[in-house]
GROMACS .gro file of C-alpha atoms in nm:
model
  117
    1UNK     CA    1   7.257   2.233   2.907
    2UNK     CA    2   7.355   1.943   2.702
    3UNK     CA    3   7.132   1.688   2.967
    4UNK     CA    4   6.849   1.971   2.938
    5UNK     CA    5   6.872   1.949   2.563
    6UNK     CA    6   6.877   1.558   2.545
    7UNK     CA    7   6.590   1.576   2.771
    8UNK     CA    8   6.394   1.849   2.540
    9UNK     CA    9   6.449   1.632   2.258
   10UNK     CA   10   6.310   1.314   2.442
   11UNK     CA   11   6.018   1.494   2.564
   12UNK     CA   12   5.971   1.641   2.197
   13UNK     CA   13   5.961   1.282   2.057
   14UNK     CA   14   5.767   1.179   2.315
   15UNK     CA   15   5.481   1.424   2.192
   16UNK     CA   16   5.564   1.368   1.887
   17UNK     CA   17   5.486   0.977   1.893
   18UNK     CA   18   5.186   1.079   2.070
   19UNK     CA   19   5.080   1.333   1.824
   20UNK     CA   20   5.112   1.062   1.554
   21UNK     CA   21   4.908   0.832   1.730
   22UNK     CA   22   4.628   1.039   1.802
   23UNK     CA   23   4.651   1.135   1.447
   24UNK     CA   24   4.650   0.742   1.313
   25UNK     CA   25   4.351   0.672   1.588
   26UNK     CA   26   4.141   0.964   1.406
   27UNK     CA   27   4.230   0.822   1.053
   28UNK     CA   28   4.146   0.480   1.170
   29UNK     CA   29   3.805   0.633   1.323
   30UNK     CA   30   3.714   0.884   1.014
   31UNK     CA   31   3.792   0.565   0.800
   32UNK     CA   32   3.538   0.371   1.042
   33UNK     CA   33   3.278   0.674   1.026
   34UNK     CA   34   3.325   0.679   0.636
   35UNK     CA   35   3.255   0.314   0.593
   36UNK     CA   36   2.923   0.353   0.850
   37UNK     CA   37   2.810   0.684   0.617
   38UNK     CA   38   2.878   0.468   0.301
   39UNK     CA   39   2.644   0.106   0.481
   40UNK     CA   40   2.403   0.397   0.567
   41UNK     CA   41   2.405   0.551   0.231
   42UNK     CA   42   2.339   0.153   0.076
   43UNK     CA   43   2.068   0.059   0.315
   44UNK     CA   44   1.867   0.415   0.216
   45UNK     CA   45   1.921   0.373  -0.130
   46UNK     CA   46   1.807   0.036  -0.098
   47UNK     CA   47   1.516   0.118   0.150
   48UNK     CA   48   1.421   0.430  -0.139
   49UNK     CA   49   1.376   0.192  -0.384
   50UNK     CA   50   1.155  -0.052  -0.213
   51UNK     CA   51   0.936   0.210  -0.095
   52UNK     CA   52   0.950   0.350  -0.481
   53UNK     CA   53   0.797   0.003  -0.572
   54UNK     CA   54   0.545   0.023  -0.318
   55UNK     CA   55   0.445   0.342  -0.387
   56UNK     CA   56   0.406   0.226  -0.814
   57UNK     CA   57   0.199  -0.068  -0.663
   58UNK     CA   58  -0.017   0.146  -0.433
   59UNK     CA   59  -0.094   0.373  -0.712
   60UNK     CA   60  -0.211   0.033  -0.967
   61UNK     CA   61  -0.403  -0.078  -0.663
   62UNK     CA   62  -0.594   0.268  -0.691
   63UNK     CA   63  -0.647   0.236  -1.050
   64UNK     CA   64  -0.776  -0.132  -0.986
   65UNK     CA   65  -1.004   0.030  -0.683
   66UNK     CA   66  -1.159   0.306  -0.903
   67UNK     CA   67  -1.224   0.020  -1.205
   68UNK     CA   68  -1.411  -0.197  -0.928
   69UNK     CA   69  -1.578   0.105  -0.845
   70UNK     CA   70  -1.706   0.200  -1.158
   71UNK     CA   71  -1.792  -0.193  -1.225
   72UNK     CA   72  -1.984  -0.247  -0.900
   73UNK     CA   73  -2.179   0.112  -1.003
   74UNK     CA   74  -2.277  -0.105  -1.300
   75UNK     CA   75  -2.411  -0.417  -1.145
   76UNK     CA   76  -2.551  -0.186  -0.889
   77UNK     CA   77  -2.773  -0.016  -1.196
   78UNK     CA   78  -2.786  -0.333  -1.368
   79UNK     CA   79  -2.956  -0.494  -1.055
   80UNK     CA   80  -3.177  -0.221  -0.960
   81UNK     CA   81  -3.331  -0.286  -1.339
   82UNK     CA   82  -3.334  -0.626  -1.309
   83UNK     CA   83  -3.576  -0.592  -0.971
   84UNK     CA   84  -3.788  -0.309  -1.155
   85UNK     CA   85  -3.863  -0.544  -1.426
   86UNK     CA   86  -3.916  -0.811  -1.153
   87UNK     CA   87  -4.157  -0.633  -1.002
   88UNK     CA   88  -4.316  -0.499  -1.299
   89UNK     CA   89  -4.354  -0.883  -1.385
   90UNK     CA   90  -4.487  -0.955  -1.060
   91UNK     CA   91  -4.726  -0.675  -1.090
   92UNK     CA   92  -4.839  -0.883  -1.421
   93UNK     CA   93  -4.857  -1.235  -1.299
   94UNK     CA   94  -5.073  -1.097  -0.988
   95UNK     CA   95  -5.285  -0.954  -1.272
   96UNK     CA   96  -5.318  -1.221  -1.479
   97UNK     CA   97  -5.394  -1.442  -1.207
   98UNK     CA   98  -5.659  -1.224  -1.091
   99UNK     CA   99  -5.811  -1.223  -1.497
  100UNK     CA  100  -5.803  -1.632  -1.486
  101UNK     CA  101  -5.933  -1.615  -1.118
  102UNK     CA  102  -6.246  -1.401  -1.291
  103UNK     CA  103  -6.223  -1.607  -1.614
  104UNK     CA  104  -6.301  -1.908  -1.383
  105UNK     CA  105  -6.582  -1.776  -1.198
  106UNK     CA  106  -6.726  -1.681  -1.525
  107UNK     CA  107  -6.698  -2.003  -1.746
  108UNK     CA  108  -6.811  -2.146  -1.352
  109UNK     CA  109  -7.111  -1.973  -1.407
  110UNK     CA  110  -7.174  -1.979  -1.801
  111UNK     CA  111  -7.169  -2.393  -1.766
  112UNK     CA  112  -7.463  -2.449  -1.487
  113UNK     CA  113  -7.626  -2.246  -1.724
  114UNK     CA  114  -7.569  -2.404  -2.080
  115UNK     CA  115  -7.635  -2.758  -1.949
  116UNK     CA  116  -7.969  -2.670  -1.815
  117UNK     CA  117  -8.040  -2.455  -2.125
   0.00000   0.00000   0.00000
């Protein structure tokens, strides 16, 4: 009995050492895990904030996009006026070209007729 005992108490050490390593290797790895969850935790903080800047910078390039916008509309009515008065001015030089075209066949005829007169 006493050998059985001796050998009941090794054997319970024996687990028991065993026990207390499993136990340290699962500290060791929750410690592990914890310090992975806690680079995670930085690099998606960090990763939140850059895409909160790019989403402030999308949103001026937007207000930037509708200004252009409303400033090309502008030049775009500014230039269609500028090529109705262009071709309201063309419309008048063709006119008034035709007028001294006629003015010149006029005063062409009015001289012959004064000299010989």
């Amino acid at each position: 009995l006493h050998r059985q005992a001796e050998q009941t108490c090794r054997q319970l050490l024996r687990t028991q050492e065993e026990h207390e390593h499993l136990l340290q290797a699962a500290v060791e790895q929750a410690e592990g895990l914890e310090h992975n969850l806690r680079s995670a935790e930085a690099v998606l903080a960090e990763r939140a904030a850059q895409l909160k800047d790019a989403q402030a910078q999308l949103s001026r390039n937007k207000l930037l996009i509708k200004d252009l916008c409303e400033e090309n509309r502008g030049f775009a009515m500014a230039l269609q006026a500028a090529e109705l008065k262009q071709k309201s001015t063309e419309e008048k030089n063709q006119l008034l070209e035709e007028q001294a075209s006629a003015l010149k066949q006029l005063i062409g005829k009015i001289t012959p007729a004064s000299l010989s007169g």
